[in-house]
Coordinates of C-alpha atoms (C1' of nucleotides) in Angstrom, one line a residue:
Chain W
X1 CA 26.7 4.9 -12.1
X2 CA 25.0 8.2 -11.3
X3 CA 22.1 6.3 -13.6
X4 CA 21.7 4.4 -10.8
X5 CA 20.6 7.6 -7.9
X6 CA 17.4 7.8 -9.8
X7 CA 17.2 4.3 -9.9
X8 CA 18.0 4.3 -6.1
X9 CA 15.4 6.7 -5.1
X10 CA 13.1 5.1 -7.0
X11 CA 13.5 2.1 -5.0
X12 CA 13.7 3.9 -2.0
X13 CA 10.3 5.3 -2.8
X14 CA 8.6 2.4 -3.8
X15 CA 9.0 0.8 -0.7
X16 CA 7.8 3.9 1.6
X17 CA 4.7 3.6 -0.5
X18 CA 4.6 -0.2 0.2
X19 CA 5.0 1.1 4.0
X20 CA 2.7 3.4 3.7
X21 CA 0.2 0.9 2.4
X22 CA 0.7 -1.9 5.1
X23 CA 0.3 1.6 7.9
X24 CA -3.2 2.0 6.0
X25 CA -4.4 -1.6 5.5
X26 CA -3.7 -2.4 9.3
X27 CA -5.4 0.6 10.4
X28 CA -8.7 0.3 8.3
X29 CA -8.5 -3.4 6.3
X30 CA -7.3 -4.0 2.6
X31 CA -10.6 -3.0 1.6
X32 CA -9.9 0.8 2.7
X33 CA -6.8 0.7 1.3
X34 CA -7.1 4.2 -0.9
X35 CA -4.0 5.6 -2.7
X36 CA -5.3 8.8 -1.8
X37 CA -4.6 8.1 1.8
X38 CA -1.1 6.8 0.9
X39 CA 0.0 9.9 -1.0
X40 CA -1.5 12.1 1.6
X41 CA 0.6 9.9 4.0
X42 CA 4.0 10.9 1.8
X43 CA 3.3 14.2 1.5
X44 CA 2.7 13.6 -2.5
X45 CA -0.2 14.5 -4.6
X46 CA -2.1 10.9 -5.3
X47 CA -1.7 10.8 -9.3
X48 CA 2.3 10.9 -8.6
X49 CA 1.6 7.3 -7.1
X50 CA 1.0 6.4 -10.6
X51 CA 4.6 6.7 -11.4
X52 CA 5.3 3.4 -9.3
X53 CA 1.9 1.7 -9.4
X54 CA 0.1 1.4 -12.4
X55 CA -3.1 1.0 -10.1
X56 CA -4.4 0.6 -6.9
X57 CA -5.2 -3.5 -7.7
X58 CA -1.6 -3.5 -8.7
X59 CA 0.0 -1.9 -5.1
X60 CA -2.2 -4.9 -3.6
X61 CA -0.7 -7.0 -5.9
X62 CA 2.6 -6.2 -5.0
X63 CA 1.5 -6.2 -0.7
X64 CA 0.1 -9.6 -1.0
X65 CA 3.7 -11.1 -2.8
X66 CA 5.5 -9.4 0.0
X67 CA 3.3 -10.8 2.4
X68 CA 4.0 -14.5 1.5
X69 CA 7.6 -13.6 1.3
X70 CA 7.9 -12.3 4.7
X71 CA 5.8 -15.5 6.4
X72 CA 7.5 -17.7 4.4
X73 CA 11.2 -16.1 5.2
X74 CA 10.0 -16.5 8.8
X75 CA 9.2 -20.1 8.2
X76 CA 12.6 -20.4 6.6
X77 CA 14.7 -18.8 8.9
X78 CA 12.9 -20.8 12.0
X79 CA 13.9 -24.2 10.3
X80 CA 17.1 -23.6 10.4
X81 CA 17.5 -22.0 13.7
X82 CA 16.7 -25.8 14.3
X83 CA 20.5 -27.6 15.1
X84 CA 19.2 -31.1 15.3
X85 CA 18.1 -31.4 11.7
X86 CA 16.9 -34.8 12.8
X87 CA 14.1 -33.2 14.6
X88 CA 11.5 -33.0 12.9
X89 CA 8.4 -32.3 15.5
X90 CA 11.1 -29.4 17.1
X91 CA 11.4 -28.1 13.3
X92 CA 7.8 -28.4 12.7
X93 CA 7.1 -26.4 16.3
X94 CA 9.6 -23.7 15.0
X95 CA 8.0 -23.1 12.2
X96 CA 4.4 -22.9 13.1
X97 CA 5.6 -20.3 15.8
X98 CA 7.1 -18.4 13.5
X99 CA 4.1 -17.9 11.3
X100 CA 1.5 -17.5 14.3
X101 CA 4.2 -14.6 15.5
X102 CA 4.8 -13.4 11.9
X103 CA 0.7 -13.1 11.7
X104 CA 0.1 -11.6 15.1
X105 CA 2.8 -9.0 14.3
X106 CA 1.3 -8.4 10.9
X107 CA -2.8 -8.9 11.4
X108 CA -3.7 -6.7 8.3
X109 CA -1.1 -9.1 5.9
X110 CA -1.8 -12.1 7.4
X111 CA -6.0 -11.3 6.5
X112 CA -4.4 -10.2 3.2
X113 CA -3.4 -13.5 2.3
X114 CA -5.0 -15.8 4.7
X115 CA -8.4 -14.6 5.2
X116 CA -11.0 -13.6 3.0
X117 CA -10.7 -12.4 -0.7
X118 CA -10.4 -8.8 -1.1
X119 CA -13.3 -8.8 -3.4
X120 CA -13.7 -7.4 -6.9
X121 CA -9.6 -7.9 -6.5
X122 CA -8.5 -10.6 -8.7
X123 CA -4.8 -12.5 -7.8
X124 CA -2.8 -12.8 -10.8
X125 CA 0.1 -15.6 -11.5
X126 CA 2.7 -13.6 -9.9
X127 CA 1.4 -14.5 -6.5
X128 CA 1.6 -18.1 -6.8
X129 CA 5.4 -18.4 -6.3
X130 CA 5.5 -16.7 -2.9
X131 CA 2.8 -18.6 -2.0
X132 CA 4.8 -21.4 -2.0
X133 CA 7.7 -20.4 0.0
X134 CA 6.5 -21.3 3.4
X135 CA 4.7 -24.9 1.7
X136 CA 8.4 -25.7 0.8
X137 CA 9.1 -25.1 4.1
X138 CA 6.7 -27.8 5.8
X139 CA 7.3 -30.3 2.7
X140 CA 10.9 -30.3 3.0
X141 CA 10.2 -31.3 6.6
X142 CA 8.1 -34.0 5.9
X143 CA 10.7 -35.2 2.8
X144 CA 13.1 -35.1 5.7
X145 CA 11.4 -37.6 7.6
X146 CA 10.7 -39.6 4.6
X147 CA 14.4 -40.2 3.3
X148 CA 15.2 -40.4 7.4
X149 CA 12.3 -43.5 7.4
X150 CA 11.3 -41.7 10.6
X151 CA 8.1 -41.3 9.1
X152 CA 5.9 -44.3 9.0
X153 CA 5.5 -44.9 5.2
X154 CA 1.5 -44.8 5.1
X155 CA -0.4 -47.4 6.4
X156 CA -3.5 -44.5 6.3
X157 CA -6.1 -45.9 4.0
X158 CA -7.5 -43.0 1.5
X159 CA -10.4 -42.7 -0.7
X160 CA -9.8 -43.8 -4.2
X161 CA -10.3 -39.8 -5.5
X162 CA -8.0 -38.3 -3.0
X163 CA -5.6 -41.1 -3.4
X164 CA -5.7 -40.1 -7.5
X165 CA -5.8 -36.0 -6.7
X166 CA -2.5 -36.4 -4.5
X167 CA -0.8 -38.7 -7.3
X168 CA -1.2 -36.1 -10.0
X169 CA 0.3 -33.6 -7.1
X170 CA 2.9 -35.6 -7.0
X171 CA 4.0 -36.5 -10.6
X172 CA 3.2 -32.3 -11.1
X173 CA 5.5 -30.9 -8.8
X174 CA 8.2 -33.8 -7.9
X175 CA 7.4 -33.8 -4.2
X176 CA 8.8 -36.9 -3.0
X177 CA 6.6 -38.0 -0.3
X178 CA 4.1 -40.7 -0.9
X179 CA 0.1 -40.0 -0.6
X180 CA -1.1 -41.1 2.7
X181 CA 1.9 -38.9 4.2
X182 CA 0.9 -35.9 1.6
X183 CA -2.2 -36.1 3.0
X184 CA -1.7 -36.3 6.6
X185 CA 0.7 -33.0 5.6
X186 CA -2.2 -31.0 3.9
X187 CA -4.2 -31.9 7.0
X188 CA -1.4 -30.3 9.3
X189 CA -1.1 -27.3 6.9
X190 CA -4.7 -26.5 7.2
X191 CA -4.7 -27.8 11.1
X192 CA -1.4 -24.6 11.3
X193 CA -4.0 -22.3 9.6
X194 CA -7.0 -23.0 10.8
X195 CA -5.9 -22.3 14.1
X196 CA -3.9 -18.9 13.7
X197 CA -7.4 -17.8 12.0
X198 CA -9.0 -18.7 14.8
X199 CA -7.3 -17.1 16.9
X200 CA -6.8 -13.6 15.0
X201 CA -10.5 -13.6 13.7
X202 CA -11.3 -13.6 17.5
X203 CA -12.8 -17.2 17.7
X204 CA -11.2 -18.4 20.7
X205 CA -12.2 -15.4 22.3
X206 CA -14.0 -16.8 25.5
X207 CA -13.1 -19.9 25.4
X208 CA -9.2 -20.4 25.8
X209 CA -7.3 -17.5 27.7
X210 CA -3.6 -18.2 26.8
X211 CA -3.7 -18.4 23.2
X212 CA 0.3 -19.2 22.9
X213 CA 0.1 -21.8 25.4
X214 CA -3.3 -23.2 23.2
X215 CA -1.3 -23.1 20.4
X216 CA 1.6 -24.9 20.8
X217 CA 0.0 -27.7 22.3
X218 CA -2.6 -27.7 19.0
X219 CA 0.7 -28.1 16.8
X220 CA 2.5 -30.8 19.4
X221 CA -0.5 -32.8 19.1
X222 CA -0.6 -32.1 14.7
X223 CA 2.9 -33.0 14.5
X224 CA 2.2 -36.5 16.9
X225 CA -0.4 -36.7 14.3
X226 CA 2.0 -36.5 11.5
X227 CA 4.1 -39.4 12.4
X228 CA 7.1 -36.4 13.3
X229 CA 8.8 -38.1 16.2
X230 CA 10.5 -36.1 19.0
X231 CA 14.5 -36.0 18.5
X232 CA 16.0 -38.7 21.1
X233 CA 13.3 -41.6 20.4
X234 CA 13.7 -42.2 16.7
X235 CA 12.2 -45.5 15.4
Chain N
X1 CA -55.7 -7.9 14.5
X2 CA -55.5 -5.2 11.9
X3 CA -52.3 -3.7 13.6
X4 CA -50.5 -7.1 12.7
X5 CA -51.4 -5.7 9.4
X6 CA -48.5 -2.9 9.2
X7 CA -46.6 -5.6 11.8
X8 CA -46.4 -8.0 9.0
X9 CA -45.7 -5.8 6.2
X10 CA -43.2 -4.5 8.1
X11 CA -41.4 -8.2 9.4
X12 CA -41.7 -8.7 5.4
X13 CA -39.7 -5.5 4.4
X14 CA -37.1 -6.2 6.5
X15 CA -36.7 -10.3 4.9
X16 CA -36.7 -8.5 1.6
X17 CA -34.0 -5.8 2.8
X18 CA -31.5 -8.4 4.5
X19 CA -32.1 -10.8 1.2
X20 CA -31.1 -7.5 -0.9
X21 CA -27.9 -6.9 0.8
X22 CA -26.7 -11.0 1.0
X23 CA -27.3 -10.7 -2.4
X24 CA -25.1 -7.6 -3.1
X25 CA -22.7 -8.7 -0.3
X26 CA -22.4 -12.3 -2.3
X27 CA -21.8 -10.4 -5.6
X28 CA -19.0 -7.6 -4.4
X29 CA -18.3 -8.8 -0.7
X30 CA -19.1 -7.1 2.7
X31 CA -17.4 -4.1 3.1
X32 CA -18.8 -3.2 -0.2
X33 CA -22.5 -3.4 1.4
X34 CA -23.8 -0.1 0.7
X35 CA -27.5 1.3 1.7
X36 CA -28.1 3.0 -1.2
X37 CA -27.6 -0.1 -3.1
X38 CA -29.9 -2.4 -1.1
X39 CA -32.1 0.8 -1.7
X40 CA -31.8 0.8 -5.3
X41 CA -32.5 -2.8 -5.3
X42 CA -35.5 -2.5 -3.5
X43 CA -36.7 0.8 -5.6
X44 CA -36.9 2.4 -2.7
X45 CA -34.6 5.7 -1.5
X46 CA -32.3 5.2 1.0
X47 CA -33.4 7.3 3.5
X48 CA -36.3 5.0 4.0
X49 CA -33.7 2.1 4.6
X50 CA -33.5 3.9 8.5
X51 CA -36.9 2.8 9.1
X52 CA -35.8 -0.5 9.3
X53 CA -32.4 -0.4 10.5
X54 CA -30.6 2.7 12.4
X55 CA -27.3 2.7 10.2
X56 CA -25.4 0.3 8.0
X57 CA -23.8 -1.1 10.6
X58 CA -26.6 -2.5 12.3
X59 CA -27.9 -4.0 9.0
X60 CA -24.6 -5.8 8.8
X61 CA -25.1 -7.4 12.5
X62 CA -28.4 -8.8 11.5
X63 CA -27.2 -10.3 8.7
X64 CA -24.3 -12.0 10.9
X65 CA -26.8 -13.1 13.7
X66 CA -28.9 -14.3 10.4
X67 CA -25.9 -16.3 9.2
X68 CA -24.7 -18.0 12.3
X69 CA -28.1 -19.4 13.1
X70 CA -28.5 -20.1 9.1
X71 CA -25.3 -22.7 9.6
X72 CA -26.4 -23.6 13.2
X73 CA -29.8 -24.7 12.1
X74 CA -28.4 -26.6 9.2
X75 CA -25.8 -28.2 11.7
X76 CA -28.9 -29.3 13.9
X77 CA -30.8 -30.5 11.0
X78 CA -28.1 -32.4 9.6
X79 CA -27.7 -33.9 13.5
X80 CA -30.4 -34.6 13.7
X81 CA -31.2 -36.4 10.9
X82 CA -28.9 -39.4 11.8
X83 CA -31.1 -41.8 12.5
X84 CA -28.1 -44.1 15.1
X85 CA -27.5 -41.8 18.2
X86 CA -24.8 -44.1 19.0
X87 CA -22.7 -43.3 15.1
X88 CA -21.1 -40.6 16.6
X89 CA -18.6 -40.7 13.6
X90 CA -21.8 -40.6 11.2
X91 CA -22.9 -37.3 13.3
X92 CA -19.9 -35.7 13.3
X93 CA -19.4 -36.4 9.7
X94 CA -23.1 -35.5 8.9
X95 CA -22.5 -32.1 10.5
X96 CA -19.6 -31.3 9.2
X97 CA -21.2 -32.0 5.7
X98 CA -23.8 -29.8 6.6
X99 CA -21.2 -26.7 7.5
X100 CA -19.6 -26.8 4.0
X101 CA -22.4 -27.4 2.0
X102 CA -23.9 -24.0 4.0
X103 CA -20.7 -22.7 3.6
X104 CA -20.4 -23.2 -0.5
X105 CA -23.8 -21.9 -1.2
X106 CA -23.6 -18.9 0.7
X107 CA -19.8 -17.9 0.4
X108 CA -20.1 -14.1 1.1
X109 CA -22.0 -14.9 4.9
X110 CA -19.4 -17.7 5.7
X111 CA -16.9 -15.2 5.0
X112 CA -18.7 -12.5 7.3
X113 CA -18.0 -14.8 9.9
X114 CA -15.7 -17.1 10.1
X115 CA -13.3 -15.0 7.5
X116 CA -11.1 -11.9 8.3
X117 CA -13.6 -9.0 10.5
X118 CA -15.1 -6.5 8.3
X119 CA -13.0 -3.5 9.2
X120 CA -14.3 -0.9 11.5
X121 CA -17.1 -3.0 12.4
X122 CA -17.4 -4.1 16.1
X123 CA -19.4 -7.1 16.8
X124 CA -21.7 -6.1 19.5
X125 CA -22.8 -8.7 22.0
X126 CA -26.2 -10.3 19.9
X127 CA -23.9 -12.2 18.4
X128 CA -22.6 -14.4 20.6
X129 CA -25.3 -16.8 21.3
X130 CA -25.6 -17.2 17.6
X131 CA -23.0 -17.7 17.3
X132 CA -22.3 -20.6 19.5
X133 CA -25.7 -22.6 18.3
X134 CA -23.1 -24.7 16.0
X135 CA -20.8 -25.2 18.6
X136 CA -23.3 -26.4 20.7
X137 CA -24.7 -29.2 18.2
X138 CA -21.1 -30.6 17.6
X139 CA -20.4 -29.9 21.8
X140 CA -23.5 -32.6 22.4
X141 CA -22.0 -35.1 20.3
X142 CA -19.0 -35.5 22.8
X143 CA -21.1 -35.5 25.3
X144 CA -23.1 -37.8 24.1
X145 CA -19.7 -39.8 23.4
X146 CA -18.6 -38.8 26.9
X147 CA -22.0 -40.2 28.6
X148 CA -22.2 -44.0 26.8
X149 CA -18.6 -44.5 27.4
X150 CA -17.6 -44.5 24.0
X151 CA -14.7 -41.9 24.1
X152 CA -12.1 -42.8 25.6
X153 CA -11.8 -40.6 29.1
X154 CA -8.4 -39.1 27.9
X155 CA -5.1 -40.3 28.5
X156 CA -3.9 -36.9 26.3
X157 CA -1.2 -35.0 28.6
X158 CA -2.1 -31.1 28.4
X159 CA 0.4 -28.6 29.4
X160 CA -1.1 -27.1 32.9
X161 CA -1.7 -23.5 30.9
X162 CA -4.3 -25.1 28.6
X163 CA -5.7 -27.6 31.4
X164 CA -6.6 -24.5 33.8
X165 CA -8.2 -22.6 30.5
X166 CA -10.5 -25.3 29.7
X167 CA -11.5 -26.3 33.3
X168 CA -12.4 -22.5 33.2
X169 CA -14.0 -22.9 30.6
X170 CA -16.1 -26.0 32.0
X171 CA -17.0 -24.1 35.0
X172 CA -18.0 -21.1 33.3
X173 CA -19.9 -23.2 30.9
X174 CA -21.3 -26.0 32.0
X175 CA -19.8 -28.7 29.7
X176 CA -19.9 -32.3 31.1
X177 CA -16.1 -33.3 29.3
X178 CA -13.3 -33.6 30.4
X179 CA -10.4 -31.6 29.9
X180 CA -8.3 -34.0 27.1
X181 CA -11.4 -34.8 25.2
X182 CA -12.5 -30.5 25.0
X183 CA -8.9 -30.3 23.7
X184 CA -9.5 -32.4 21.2
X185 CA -12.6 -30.8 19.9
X186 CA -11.8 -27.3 19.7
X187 CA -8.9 -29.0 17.4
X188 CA -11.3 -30.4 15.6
X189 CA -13.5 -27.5 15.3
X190 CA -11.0 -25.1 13.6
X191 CA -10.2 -28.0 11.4
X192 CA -13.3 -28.1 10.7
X193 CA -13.3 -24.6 10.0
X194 CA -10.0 -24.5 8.6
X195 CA -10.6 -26.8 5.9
X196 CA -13.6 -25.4 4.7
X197 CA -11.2 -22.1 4.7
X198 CA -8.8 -23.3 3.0
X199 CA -11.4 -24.7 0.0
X200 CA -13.5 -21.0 -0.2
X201 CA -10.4 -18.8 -0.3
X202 CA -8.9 -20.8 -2.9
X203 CA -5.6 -22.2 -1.0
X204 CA -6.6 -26.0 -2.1
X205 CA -6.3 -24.7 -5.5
X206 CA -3.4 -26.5 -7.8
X207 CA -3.8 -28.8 -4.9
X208 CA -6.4 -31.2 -5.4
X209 CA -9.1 -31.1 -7.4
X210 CA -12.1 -33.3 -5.9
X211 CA -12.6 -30.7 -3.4
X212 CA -15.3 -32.7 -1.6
X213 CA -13.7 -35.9 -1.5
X214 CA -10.6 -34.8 0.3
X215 CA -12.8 -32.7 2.8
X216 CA -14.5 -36.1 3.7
X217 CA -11.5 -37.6 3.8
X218 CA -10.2 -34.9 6.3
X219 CA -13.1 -34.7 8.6
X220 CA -13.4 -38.8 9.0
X221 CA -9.7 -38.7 10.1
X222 CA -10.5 -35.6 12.4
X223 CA -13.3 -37.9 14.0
X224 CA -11.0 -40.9 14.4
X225 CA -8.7 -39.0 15.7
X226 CA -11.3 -37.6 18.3
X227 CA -11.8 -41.0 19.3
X228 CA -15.3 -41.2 17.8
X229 CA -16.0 -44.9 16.6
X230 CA -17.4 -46.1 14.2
X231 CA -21.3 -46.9 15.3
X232 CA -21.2 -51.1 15.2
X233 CA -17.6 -51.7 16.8
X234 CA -18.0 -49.9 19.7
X235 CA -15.5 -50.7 22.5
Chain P
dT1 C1' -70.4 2.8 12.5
dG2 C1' -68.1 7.5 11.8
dT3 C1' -65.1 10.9 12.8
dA4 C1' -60.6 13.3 14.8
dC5 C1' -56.2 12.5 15.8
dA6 C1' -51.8 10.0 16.3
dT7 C1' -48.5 7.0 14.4
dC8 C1' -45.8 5.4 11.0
dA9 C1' -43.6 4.6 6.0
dG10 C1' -41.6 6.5 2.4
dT11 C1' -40.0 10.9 -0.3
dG12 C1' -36.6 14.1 -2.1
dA13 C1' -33.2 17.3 -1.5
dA14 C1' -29.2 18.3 0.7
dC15 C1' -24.6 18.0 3.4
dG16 C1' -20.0 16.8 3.4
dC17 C1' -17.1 13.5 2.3
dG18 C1' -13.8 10.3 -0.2
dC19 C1' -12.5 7.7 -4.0
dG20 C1' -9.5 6.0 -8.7
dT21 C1' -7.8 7.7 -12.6
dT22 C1' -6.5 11.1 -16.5
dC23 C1' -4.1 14.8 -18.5
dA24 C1' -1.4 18.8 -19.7
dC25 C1' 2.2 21.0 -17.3
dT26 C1' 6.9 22.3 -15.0
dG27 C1' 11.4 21.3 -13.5
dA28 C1' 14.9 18.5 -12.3
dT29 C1' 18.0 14.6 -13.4
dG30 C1' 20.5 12.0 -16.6
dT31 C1' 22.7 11.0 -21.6
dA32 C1' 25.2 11.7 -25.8
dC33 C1' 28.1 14.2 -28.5
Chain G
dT1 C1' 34.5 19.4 -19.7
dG2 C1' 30.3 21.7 -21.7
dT3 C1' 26.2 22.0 -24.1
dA4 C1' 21.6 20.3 -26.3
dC5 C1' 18.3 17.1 -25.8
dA6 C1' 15.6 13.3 -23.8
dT7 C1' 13.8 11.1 -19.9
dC8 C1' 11.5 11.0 -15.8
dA9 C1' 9.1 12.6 -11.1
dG10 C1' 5.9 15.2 -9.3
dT11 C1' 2.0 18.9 -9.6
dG12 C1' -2.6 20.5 -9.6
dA13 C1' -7.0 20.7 -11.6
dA14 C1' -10.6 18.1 -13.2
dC15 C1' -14.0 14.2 -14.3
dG16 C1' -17.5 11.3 -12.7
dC17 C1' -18.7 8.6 -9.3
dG18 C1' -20.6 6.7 -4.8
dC19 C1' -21.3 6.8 0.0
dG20 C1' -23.9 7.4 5.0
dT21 C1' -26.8 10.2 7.3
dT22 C1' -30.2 14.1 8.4
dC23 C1' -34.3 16.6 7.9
dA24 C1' -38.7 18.7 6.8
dC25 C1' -42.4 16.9 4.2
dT26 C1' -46.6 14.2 2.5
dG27 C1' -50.0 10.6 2.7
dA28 C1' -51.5 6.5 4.2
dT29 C1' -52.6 3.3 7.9
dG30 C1' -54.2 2.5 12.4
dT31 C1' -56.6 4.0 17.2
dA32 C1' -59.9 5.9 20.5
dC33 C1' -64.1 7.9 21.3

DNA sequence: TGTACATCAGTGAACGCGCGTTCACTGATGTAC
DNA sequence: TGTACATCAGTGAACGCGCGTTCACTGATGTAC
């Protein structure tokens, strides 16, 4: 039992550094992230870092995985803050709000795992499952509307290649949606990110004023696209 | 006549200096750009770098003004080299060809701009037209679309918000669309933008393989879905 | 055309800084008998 | 419960490196008469 105060503090510890390191990387950019400037932050001498990071490729390592857990517990908890089940555009809204707020609260992460690269840093397999938290999210909405039949089946014609890429998706991971939705879905996904990145990477400066309000009517009109009806008028 | 002499030496230098540093910025990335190592390239010292270019950061503007004309003048070529006016589909798709291809031969410069801002570096205001020289190619097409009729005027309902920002921005600008249809494009734009995105910093990957397939796939639905026809059945 | 002077390109040393990582060490915290 | 030993956290010095930028300088290239 007393084992477990060093194991506590050690805890404890590991995620000021973590702190520490998200402080730094929004203040400069991954790129500057420097355990130097992380220790000097604590009040520790930089080798002690060592103790808890084998490395500084490993602390980003360890950043990035947080990262995709925090958007995609945002994602999570804004679907089911959604009562009607049966909507799927209102679920779809919720949780594209909740990563465009999740990113514009956390600018530095969201580059981190959105934007480009860190380069010279190379992701290992660890990252993949937290990668995938906020996907489930969005899939398990469109499997929703599948089993529901509130989505039209497919009558979206795709090229033979994409058509095979999507089937091997399928028979890899189980999703149960069939292709012409799966791809309509990938086009939302990207539509989702494509225009958070636009906005945080200062694109729209000059052109739109009220981002939020741009926003949400970009992912109305996406989930229109995606066959997600609005509650009352089910098919 | 002789002057040109050291003119054109000069104009030379400078090519070979902002070829140097795409080079290193395509092998380690941007922030990693580093005088003394376009210096060392060169076999130069890097104090003589500052005859050329008053600090690093200045370099790194050029070669973002370089890059957005680089993908704005292979957005007009490919334009341009549709032979129908009147396939606005076949333009749209043409360009959009034209943005990737730029984009996966020259990775590091898409990423300088259209990926997460080098931090600590302020774009200053040479950028902006640039910058908007790709924008402008795909803004003609509507217009173009807009003037023979061929789009259809926009029955899309826009929340008042993001009605008043875009009548703004026609004012401001000059563009001869209406509201619903400049909706439409900027959504198209940042998927445009967002796809390629997604295929560079490696989110398509475990997703589908035939990378270029599915982003023709996803730009001809984008330019359906911006109501550009086909070229023979126009309406 | 020929000379005196101004302009410019490039050199090399230096300043002051920060970085990741290693290593031998000191003490404190836990464990086993 | 008390002592001997092992584990672990944190220190401080050091290695070897790279960076942007400044500055006084040498020569070569151009300009004006």
């Amino acid at each position: 039992v007393t084992t477990n105060a060093r194991a506590r503090v050690r805890a404890e510890l590991t995620r000021e550094i973590k702190e520490a390191a998200r402080r730094q990387i929004d203040e400069a950019g991954a790129p500057a992230l420097s355990l130097r400037g992380v220790a000097r932050e604590l009040g520790m001498v930089s080798s002690a870092l060592y103790r808890y990071f084998p490395s500084r490729d490993d602390l980003l390592t360890a950043l990035i995985v947080d990262a995709y857990d925090a958007v995609g517990a945002a994602g999570e908890a804004a679907d089911a803050g959604v009562r009607r089940r049966e909507d799927l555009a209102g679920r779809w809204l919720a949780v594209a709000r909740a990563a465009r707020a999740w990113a514009l609260a956390n600018r530095a992460e969201y580059a981190l795992i959105y934007g480009s690269p860190v380069p010279g840093y190379r992701a290992p397999e660890d990252t993949i499952g937290p990668a995938n938290r906020l996907t489930a999210v969005l899939l398990a909405i469109l499997a929703d509307g599948v089993a529901a039949g509130a989505l039209p089946a497919g009558r979206h014609a795709l090229p033979a290649a994409v058509r095979a890429d999507l089937r091997d998706l399928r028979a890899r991971t189980g999703i149960d949606v069939p292709e012409p939705v799966l791809f309509l879905g990938i086009l939302a996904w990207s539509q989702l990110f494509g225009a958070i990145s636009f906005e945080l990477f200062g694109h729209l400066h000059s052109v739109v004023e009220d981002h939020e309000a741009f926003f949400d009517a970009a992912m109305t009109t996406t989930a229109e696209r995606l066959g997600l009806q609005p509650a009352r008028r089910r098919r």
